[in-house]
Coordinates of C-alpha atoms and ligand atoms in Angstrom, one line a residue:
V1063 CA -19.1 -2.1 -5.9
K1064 CA -21.0 -0.8 -3.5
D1065 CA -21.0 1.2 -0.1
A1066 CA -16.2 0.6 -0.1
G1067 CA -14.2 1.5 2.8
V1068 CA -13.7 0.7 6.0
L1069 CA -14.9 -2.1 7.3
A1070 CA -12.5 -2.8 10.1
M1071 CA -10.0 -1.3 12.2
D1072 CA -7.9 -1.7 15.4
I1073 CA -5.4 0.8 17.9
Y1074 CA -1.8 -0.4 19.2
F1075 CA -0.9 2.4 21.0
P1076 CA 2.5 3.1 23.5
P1077 CA 2.0 1.9 27.1
N1078 CA 3.5 5.4 28.0
C1079 CA 2.9 8.1 29.0
V1080 CA 3.1 10.8 30.6
L1081 CA 0.4 13.6 32.3
Q1082 CA 0.6 17.0 30.3
E1083 CA 0.8 18.4 33.9
E1084 CA 3.9 16.7 34.9
L1085 CA 5.5 18.3 32.1
E1086 CA 4.6 21.7 32.4
T1087 CA 6.1 21.6 36.1
H1088 CA 9.3 19.5 34.5
D1089 CA 9.4 22.3 32.0
G1090 CA 8.9 24.9 34.2
V1091 CA 6.5 26.8 31.9
S1092 CA 3.7 28.6 33.7
K1093 CA 0.7 26.2 35.0
G1094 CA -2.2 24.4 32.8
K1095 CA -0.2 26.4 29.5
Y1096 CA 0.2 22.2 28.1
T1097 CA -3.8 20.9 29.3
I1098 CA -5.6 24.4 29.0
G1099 CA -3.5 26.6 26.9
L1100 CA -2.7 23.3 24.0
G1101 CA -5.8 21.2 25.4
Q1102 CA -3.7 17.9 26.3
D1103 CA -4.2 16.2 29.0
S1104 CA -1.4 13.3 28.6
M1105 CA 1.2 12.3 26.3
A1106 CA 2.1 8.1 24.8
F1107 CA 5.8 7.8 24.2
C1108 CA 7.9 5.2 22.6
T1109 CA 10.9 4.1 24.7
E1110 CA 13.8 2.3 23.9
V1111 CA 11.9 -1.3 23.4
E1112 CA 9.9 0.2 20.5
D1113 CA 8.9 1.9 16.6
V1114 CA 7.1 2.7 14.5
I1115 CA 7.5 -0.8 12.6
S1116 CA 7.1 -2.8 16.1
M1117 CA 3.7 -0.4 16.6
S1118 CA 2.4 -1.3 12.8
L1119 CA 3.6 -5.2 12.7
T1120 CA 1.6 -5.8 16.1
V1121 CA -1.7 -3.4 15.6
V1122 CA -1.3 -5.7 11.7
K1123 CA -1.1 -9.3 14.0
T1124 CA -3.8 -7.9 15.9
L1125 CA -6.7 -6.5 13.5
L1126 CA -5.4 -9.7 11.7
K1127 CA -6.6 -12.3 14.4
N1128 CA -9.2 -10.5 16.2
Y1129 CA -10.9 -10.1 13.3
N1130 CA -10.1 -13.3 12.0
I1131 CA -8.7 -11.8 8.9
D1132 CA -7.0 -14.8 7.0
P1133 CA -4.0 -12.9 5.3
K1134 CA -4.5 -14.7 2.8
C1135 CA -7.7 -12.4 1.9
I1136 CA -5.7 -9.1 1.8
G1137 CA -4.5 -8.3 -1.7
R1138 CA -3.3 -4.2 -1.4
L1139 CA -0.9 -3.2 1.7
E1140 CA -0.7 0.4 2.1
V1141 CA 1.4 2.2 5.0
G1142 CA 0.4 5.7 6.1
S1143 CA 3.7 7.6 8.2
E1144 CA 6.2 10.1 7.9
T1145 CA 8.9 8.5 10.4
V1146 CA 12.5 7.9 8.7
I1147 CA 13.3 4.5 9.0
D1148 CA 15.2 4.2 5.7
K1149 CA 14.6 6.0 3.0
S1150 CA 14.3 3.7 0.1
K1151 CA 12.4 0.9 2.1
S1152 CA 8.6 1.2 3.0
I1153 CA 7.5 0.3 5.7
K1154 CA 5.8 -1.9 4.1
T1155 CA 8.2 -4.3 2.8
W1156 CA 8.8 -4.7 7.2
L1157 CA 5.3 -6.0 7.2
M1158 CA 5.3 -8.4 4.4
Q1159 CA 6.6 -10.8 7.3
I1160 CA 2.8 -11.6 8.9
F1161 CA 1.9 -12.0 4.9
E1162 CA 5.0 -14.3 3.5
E1163 CA 4.7 -16.4 6.5
C1164 CA 1.6 -18.0 5.2
G1165 CA 2.3 -18.2 1.5
N1166 CA 1.0 -14.7 0.2
T1167 CA 3.4 -12.4 -1.1
D1168 CA 0.6 -11.4 -3.7
I1169 CA 0.3 -8.0 -2.3
E1170 CA 0.8 -4.5 -4.0
G1171 CA 0.7 -0.7 -2.2
V1172 CA 3.6 1.2 -0.7
D1173 CA 4.6 3.8 2.4
S1174 CA 2.5 7.2 1.3
S1175 CA 4.7 9.7 2.7
N1176 CA 3.7 14.2 3.5
A1177 CA 3.9 14.8 7.4
C1178 CA 0.5 13.9 8.6
Y1179 CA -2.0 12.7 5.7
G1180 CA -0.3 10.1 3.9
G1181 CA -2.4 7.8 6.6
T1182 CA -4.9 9.2 3.9
A1183 CA -3.7 9.0 1.3
A1184 CA -2.8 5.0 1.3
L1185 CA -6.9 5.5 2.3
F1186 CA -7.9 6.7 -0.6
N1187 CA -5.3 4.2 -2.9
C1188 CA -6.8 1.5 -1.1
V1189 CA -10.5 2.2 -2.3
N1190 CA -9.8 4.1 -5.5
W1191 CA -8.4 -0.3 -5.8
V1192 CA -11.5 -1.6 -4.3
E1193 CA -13.4 0.2 -6.7
S1194 CA -11.2 0.1 -9.8
N1195 CA -11.2 -2.9 -12.8
S1196 CA -7.6 -4.1 -11.2
W1197 CA -9.4 -5.6 -7.4
D1198 CA -9.4 -9.1 -6.4
G1199 CA -12.4 -9.4 -4.7
R1200 CA -9.8 -9.4 -1.8
Y1201 CA -9.0 -7.3 1.4
G1202 CA -6.8 -3.9 1.2
L1203 CA -5.6 -3.1 4.7
V1204 CA -3.9 0.9 5.4
V1205 CA -2.1 1.6 8.7
C1206 CA -1.4 4.3 9.5
T1207 CA 1.8 4.9 12.0
D1208 CA 4.0 7.2 13.6
S1209 CA 5.8 8.4 17.3
A1210 CA 6.6 11.8 16.8
V1211 CA 8.7 13.7 18.8
Y1212 CA 10.1 17.5 18.8
A1213 CA 12.8 19.2 20.3
E1214 CA 13.7 20.9 23.6
G1215 CA 10.8 23.6 23.7
P1216 CA 7.0 24.7 22.6
A1217 CA 7.1 21.8 20.2
R1218 CA 7.6 19.5 22.3
P1219 CA 4.6 18.6 25.2
T1220 CA 2.5 18.0 21.3
G1221 CA 4.4 14.8 20.8
G1222 CA 2.6 11.2 20.3
A1223 CA 2.2 7.4 18.9
A1224 CA 0.6 5.2 17.7
A1225 CA -0.2 3.3 14.5
I1226 CA -4.0 2.3 13.5
A1227 CA -4.6 -0.6 11.3
M1228 CA -8.1 -1.1 8.7
L1229 CA -9.0 -2.9 6.7
I1230 CA -10.5 -1.7 3.6
G1231 CA -13.7 -3.5 1.2
P1232 CA -17.1 -3.1 0.2
N1233 CA -20.6 -3.0 2.3
A1234 CA -18.9 -1.1 4.5
P1235 CA -20.3 0.2 7.9
I1236 CA -17.9 3.2 6.8
S1237 CA -18.1 3.7 4.0
L1238 CA -16.1 6.9 1.9
E1239 CA -19.2 9.5 0.2
S1240 CA -16.4 9.9 -3.1
K1241 CA -18.2 12.3 -4.2
F1242 CA -17.9 14.4 -1.7
R1243 CA -14.6 15.5 -1.7
G1244 CA -12.2 19.0 -1.0
S1245 CA -8.3 19.3 -1.4
H1246 CA -5.7 21.8 -0.5
M1247 CA -2.5 21.6 -1.8
A1248 CA 0.3 23.9 -1.5
H1249 CA 3.9 24.5 -0.9
V1250 CA 5.3 26.0 2.0
Y1251 CA 8.0 25.9 4.8
D1252 CA 5.7 25.6 8.1
F1253 CA 7.0 22.0 9.2
Y1254 CA 9.2 20.0 7.5
K1255 CA 12.4 17.1 8.2
P1256 CA 15.5 18.6 5.7
D1257 CA 17.9 17.6 9.1
L1258 CA 17.5 13.6 7.9
A1259 CA 20.3 12.7 11.1
S1260 CA 17.7 13.4 12.7
E1261 CA 14.0 12.5 14.3
Y1262 CA 12.9 16.2 15.6
P1263 CA 10.8 19.1 12.2
V1264 CA 12.1 22.6 11.9
V1265 CA 8.9 23.9 12.5
D1266 CA 7.7 27.7 13.1
G1267 CA 4.8 26.8 15.1
K1268 CA 2.5 30.2 14.6
L1269 CA 3.3 29.2 10.7
S1270 CA 1.7 25.9 11.2
Q1271 CA -0.8 26.5 13.0
T1272 CA -2.4 28.8 10.0
C1273 CA -1.4 27.0 7.4
Y1274 CA -3.7 24.9 8.8
L1275 CA -6.7 27.1 9.1
M1276 CA -6.6 27.9 5.7
A1277 CA -6.2 24.6 4.2
L1278 CA -9.2 23.8 5.7
D1279 CA -10.6 27.2 5.3
S1280 CA -9.8 26.0 1.7
C1281 CA -11.4 22.4 1.6
Y1282 CA -14.1 23.4 3.1
K1283 CA -15.2 26.1 0.7
T1284 CA -14.8 23.3 -2.2
F1285 CA -16.5 19.8 -0.7
C1286 CA -19.4 22.5 0.6
K1287 CA -19.2 23.6 -3.6
R1288 CA -19.5 19.8 -4.2
Y1289 CA -22.3 19.4 -1.7
E1290 CA -24.3 22.2 -3.6
K1291 CA -23.8 20.9 -6.8
I1292 CA -24.8 17.0 -6.0
E1293 CA -27.8 17.5 -4.1
G1294 CA -29.2 20.8 -4.8
K1295 CA -28.8 22.8 -2.0
P1296 CA -26.3 24.7 0.5
F1297 CA -23.7 22.6 2.8
S1298 CA -23.9 23.8 6.7
I1299 CA -21.9 22.1 10.0
V1300 CA -25.7 20.7 10.9
D1301 CA -25.7 19.2 7.8
A1302 CA -22.9 15.9 9.6
D1303 CA -23.1 14.7 13.5
S1304 CA -19.4 14.8 13.7
F1305 CA -16.8 16.7 13.2
V1306 CA -13.7 15.0 13.2
F1307 CA -10.2 17.2 13.2
H1308 CA -6.5 15.8 12.2
S1309 CA -5.0 16.7 15.9
P1310 CA -1.9 17.9 16.4
Y1311 CA -3.7 19.1 19.9
N1312 CA -6.9 20.1 21.0
K1313 CA -6.6 23.9 21.6
L1314 CA -6.3 22.7 17.3
V1315 CA -9.6 21.1 16.9
Q1316 CA -11.6 23.7 19.0
K1317 CA -9.9 26.5 16.8
S1318 CA -10.6 24.6 13.6
F1319 CA -14.6 23.8 14.6
A1320 CA -15.3 27.9 14.9
R1321 CA -13.8 28.4 11.7
L1322 CA -15.9 26.4 9.7
Y1323 CA -18.6 27.9 12.2
Y1324 CA -17.1 31.4 11.1
N1325 CA -17.7 30.3 7.2
D1326 CA -21.1 29.2 7.7
F1327 CA -21.5 32.4 9.2
L1328 CA -19.7 33.9 6.1
R1329 CA -22.1 31.7 4.1
N1330 CA -25.6 32.9 5.0
C1331 CA -27.0 30.2 6.7
S1332 CA -29.6 28.7 8.7
I1333 CA -27.4 27.7 11.6
V1334 CA -25.8 31.1 13.4
D1335 CA -28.4 31.7 15.0
K1336 CA -29.4 35.1 15.3
D1337 CA -27.2 35.9 19.0
S1338 CA -24.3 34.5 17.2
R1339 CA -24.7 36.2 14.4
E1340 CA -24.9 39.4 15.9
K1341 CA -21.6 38.9 18.5
L1342 CA -20.2 38.0 14.9
E1343 CA -21.0 41.1 12.9
P1344 CA -18.7 42.9 14.0
Y1345 CA -16.0 41.1 11.9
S1346 CA -17.7 39.9 9.1
G1347 CA -15.4 43.5 7.7
L1348 CA -12.3 41.5 8.1
S1349 CA -10.1 40.2 4.7
S1350 CA -9.8 36.1 5.6
E1351 CA -5.5 37.4 6.5
E1352 CA -7.3 39.2 9.1
S1353 CA -9.7 37.2 10.3
Y1354 CA -6.1 33.8 10.1
Q1355 CA -5.0 37.1 13.1
S1356 CA -7.4 38.6 15.3
R1357 CA -7.7 36.6 18.8
D1358 CA -10.5 38.6 19.1
L1359 CA -12.5 37.3 16.6
E1360 CA -11.1 33.7 17.3
K1361 CA -12.2 33.7 21.1
V1362 CA -16.0 35.1 19.8
C1363 CA -16.3 31.9 17.3
Q1364 CA -15.0 29.0 19.5
Q1365 CA -18.1 30.5 22.2
V1366 CA -20.7 30.5 20.1
A1367 CA -19.1 27.1 18.2
K1368 CA -19.2 26.2 21.9
P1369 CA -22.9 24.2 21.6
L1370 CA -22.1 22.8 18.2
Y1371 CA -18.7 21.4 19.5
D1372 CA -19.7 19.7 22.6
T1373 CA -22.2 17.2 20.4
K1374 CA -20.2 16.5 17.4
V1375 CA -16.7 17.1 17.9
Q1376 CA -15.9 16.3 21.4
P1377 CA -16.6 12.8 21.7
T1378 CA -14.3 12.4 19.3
T1379 CA -11.0 13.9 20.8
L1380 CA -10.9 11.3 23.7
I1381 CA -7.4 9.6 22.0
P1382 CA -5.9 12.4 21.0
K1383 CA -6.5 13.9 23.7
Q1384 CA -4.8 11.2 25.4
L1385 CA -1.9 9.8 24.0
G1386 CA -1.1 13.6 21.6
N1387 CA 0.0 14.4 18.0
M1388 CA 0.2 10.8 15.8
Y1389 CA 0.7 12.3 12.8
T1390 CA -0.5 10.1 10.2
A1391 CA -2.5 8.5 12.8
S1392 CA -4.3 11.3 14.6
L1393 CA -7.6 11.8 12.4
Y1394 CA -8.1 7.9 12.6
A1395 CA -7.5 8.0 16.4
A1396 CA -10.3 10.5 16.3
F1397 CA -12.5 9.0 14.8
A1398 CA -11.6 5.7 16.4
S1399 CA -13.1 7.8 19.4
V1400 CA -16.4 8.9 18.1
V1401 CA -16.5 5.0 17.1
H1402 CA -15.8 4.3 21.2
N1403 CA -18.1 7.0 22.1
K1404 CA -21.2 6.3 20.0
H1405 CA -21.1 3.5 18.4
D1406 CA -25.2 2.5 18.8
A1407 CA -25.6 5.8 17.7
L1408 CA -23.9 6.2 14.3
V1409 CA -25.9 4.1 12.1
G1410 CA -27.6 6.7 8.8
Q1411 CA -24.8 9.5 10.1
R1412 CA -22.2 11.0 8.2
I1413 CA -19.1 12.5 9.9
V1414 CA -16.9 15.2 8.0
M1415 CA -13.3 14.1 8.6
F1416 CA -10.0 17.0 7.7
S1417 CA -6.8 15.7 7.2
Y1418 CA -3.7 17.8 7.6
G1419 CA 0.3 17.4 6.4
S1420 CA 2.1 20.0 6.9
G1421 CA 4.2 21.1 3.0
M1422 CA 1.1 21.1 3.1
T1423 CA -0.7 18.4 1.7
S1424 CA -5.1 18.0 2.8
T1425 CA -8.6 16.8 2.5
M1426 CA -12.3 17.8 3.7
F1427 CA -14.4 14.2 3.3
S1428 CA -17.2 12.6 4.8
F1429 CA -18.3 9.1 5.9
K1430 CA -21.2 7.1 5.6
I1431 CA -22.4 4.6 8.6
N1432 CA -23.7 1.7 7.5
E1433 CA -25.2 -1.2 9.8
G1434 CA -22.4 -3.7 8.8
Q1435 CA -22.6 -7.4 8.8
H1436 CA -20.8 -9.0 12.2
P1437 CA -17.8 -9.4 13.3
F1438 CA -17.8 -5.9 10.8
S1439 CA -20.3 -4.3 12.9
L1440 CA -19.3 -0.7 14.7
S1441 CA -20.1 -2.2 17.9
N1442 CA -17.4 -5.2 17.3
I1443 CA -15.5 -2.8 16.3
A1444 CA -15.8 -0.3 19.5
S1445 CA -15.0 -3.5 21.7
I1446 CA -11.9 -4.7 19.4
L1447 CA -10.9 -1.3 19.8
D1448 CA -11.4 -1.8 24.1
I1449 CA -10.4 2.1 24.0
S1450 CA -11.3 2.1 27.6
N1451 CA -8.8 -0.9 29.1
K1452 CA -6.0 0.4 27.1
L1453 CA -6.2 3.9 27.8
E1454 CA -6.3 2.9 31.7
S1455 CA -3.3 -0.3 31.6
R1456 CA -1.0 1.9 31.1
H1457 CA 1.8 3.2 32.7
V1458 CA 2.0 6.8 34.0
F1459 CA 6.3 7.6 34.9
R1460 CA 5.9 9.8 36.9
R1461 CA 8.0 12.7 38.3
R1462 CA 11.6 12.6 40.2
N1463 CA 11.6 14.5 42.7
S1464 CA 13.9 17.1 41.8
S1465 CA 15.0 17.5 44.7
R1466 CA 18.8 16.3 44.5
R1467 CA 20.6 15.2 47.3
Ligands
ACO2437 N1 -3.4 28.8 31.2 C1 -3.8 28.7 29.9 N2 -2.8 28.9 29.0 C2 -2.4 29.7 28.2 C3 -0.9 29.4 29.7 C4 -1.4 28.9 31.1 N3 -0.6 28.9 32.0 N4 -0.2 29.8 29.1 C5 -0.4 29.6 28.1 N5 -1.9 29.9 27.4 C6 -1.6 29.4 25.9 C7 -1.8 30.7 25.5 O1 -3.0 31.7 25.5 C8 -2.3 30.0 23.6 O2 -3.8 29.9 23.5 P1 -4.1 30.5 22.4 O3 -3.8 29.6 21.4 O4 -5.3 29.8 21.9 O5 -3.8 31.8 22.1 C9 -2.0 28.8 24.3 O6 -2.0 28.6 25.1 C10 -0.1 27.9 22.8 O7 0.4 29.0 23.9 P2 1.4 30.2 23.0 O8 1.6 30.8 23.5 O9 0.8 30.4 21.8 O10 2.4 28.6 22.1 P3 3.4 27.7 22.2 O11 4.0 28.9 22.3 O12 2.7 27.1 23.5 O13 3.4 27.0 21.3 C11 2.5 25.3 19.7 C12 2.2 26.1 20.1 C13 2.8 27.1 18.0 C14 0.9 25.1 19.3 C15 3.6 24.6 19.9 O14 3.2 23.6 20.4 C16 3.9 24.6 18.5 O15 5.2 24.3 17.1 N6 3.7 23.1 18.3 C17 4.0 22.0 17.0 C18 3.5 22.8 15.4 C19 2.5 21.3 15.3 O16 1.6 21.0 15.8 N7 1.0 22.6 14.2 C20 -0.1 22.9 14.6 C21 -0.4 22.0 12.5 S1 0.8 20.9 11.5 C22 1.2 19.6 12.5 O17 0.1 18.8 12.7 C23 2.4 19.7 13.2

């Protein structure tokens, strides 16, 4: 099997949102805290008429319809989600309604769950299936669906909701470069949901940010090592055209890319110019522990990485900034943003993906973008995603006048 990966994508998100600047006023925090401090524009939310199941049913139906795929041609269906609807029954079983209707009950796969990482586990499972001896020639289907809601407090503005579906098969326009991969998995309590009766996670915000960045460093190191072993030359951020990050809020994405730049500086990569090298030099002696705590280092890295951020990362940020954290769907919504923004220019490019799930599980992997045959071409995927229309037709919930009569 050649070029196994993503053949087609579709996204559904709730038609409701609140503006982060209005949320700032409502929450009584300082102006700019959510928009500049977290880097978010607006936040999507489910009203009482929808949930992760209805969103995933919708996105699977629209994907099959928009790409004209017969439901009988699906042989594996995997769902990534961390929104608990039932402690035993997979969300996948609800989706089987679509396939049972046309007589297809021969579909492998169940749900994968570990915070925001489940979608990546589902993707790897489906791609591995296509590349394995048990593959029967049919398509795989990956669904990421989540609604992120937090208790009142600093984490609340980092909620969001969406569902994404991805059709998996060979000769894909978006193929996995399976050789290049780095994972970091460990045991931590940064974000978890021990209260089964509550929708809210227990979250140690600061710890979760540090865990995310530590996992990023570790995955990047392993990814670079694998790349060098196979390609016989070092990897640096110049070797990929886009970097797509799991995006709890945009500020963390800015910090993440800056962190990769810092890694390249420590590894003496030529991408780091003389001027930036001089600015970073004072921090070269920090221990890795110290480097996570240094606010000055963080600021300098963000500043020197900014020009590359603008070309390699900014086009990935559209949907996450508009919707918020979609947990398992977040990384793939960021990827959909690049497809939306740059579909004409992507063929031949390498796109590095960083998936993070608290608790913790993380992998850095890469996509290679190929030509693709209609309907599985980048331009068709972009037109079916229809991002601009979907964003523009949302209903913005406004603040009620707070003065009482
Ligand atoms: N104008 C501009 N910037 C501001 C303002 C303002 N008025 N007020 C604050 N800020 C900045 C701060 O300087 C800070 O920026 P910096 O990080 O560049 O220094 C930023 O806004 C955040 O403010 P803090 O006070 O540091 O953090 P806060 O208490 O608001 O909490 C947090 C932020 C921890 C991200 C919280 O929203 C949270 O817990 N979210 C959920 C956890 C999460 O998403 N973790 C990420 C990985 S795990 C996962 O994906 C679930």
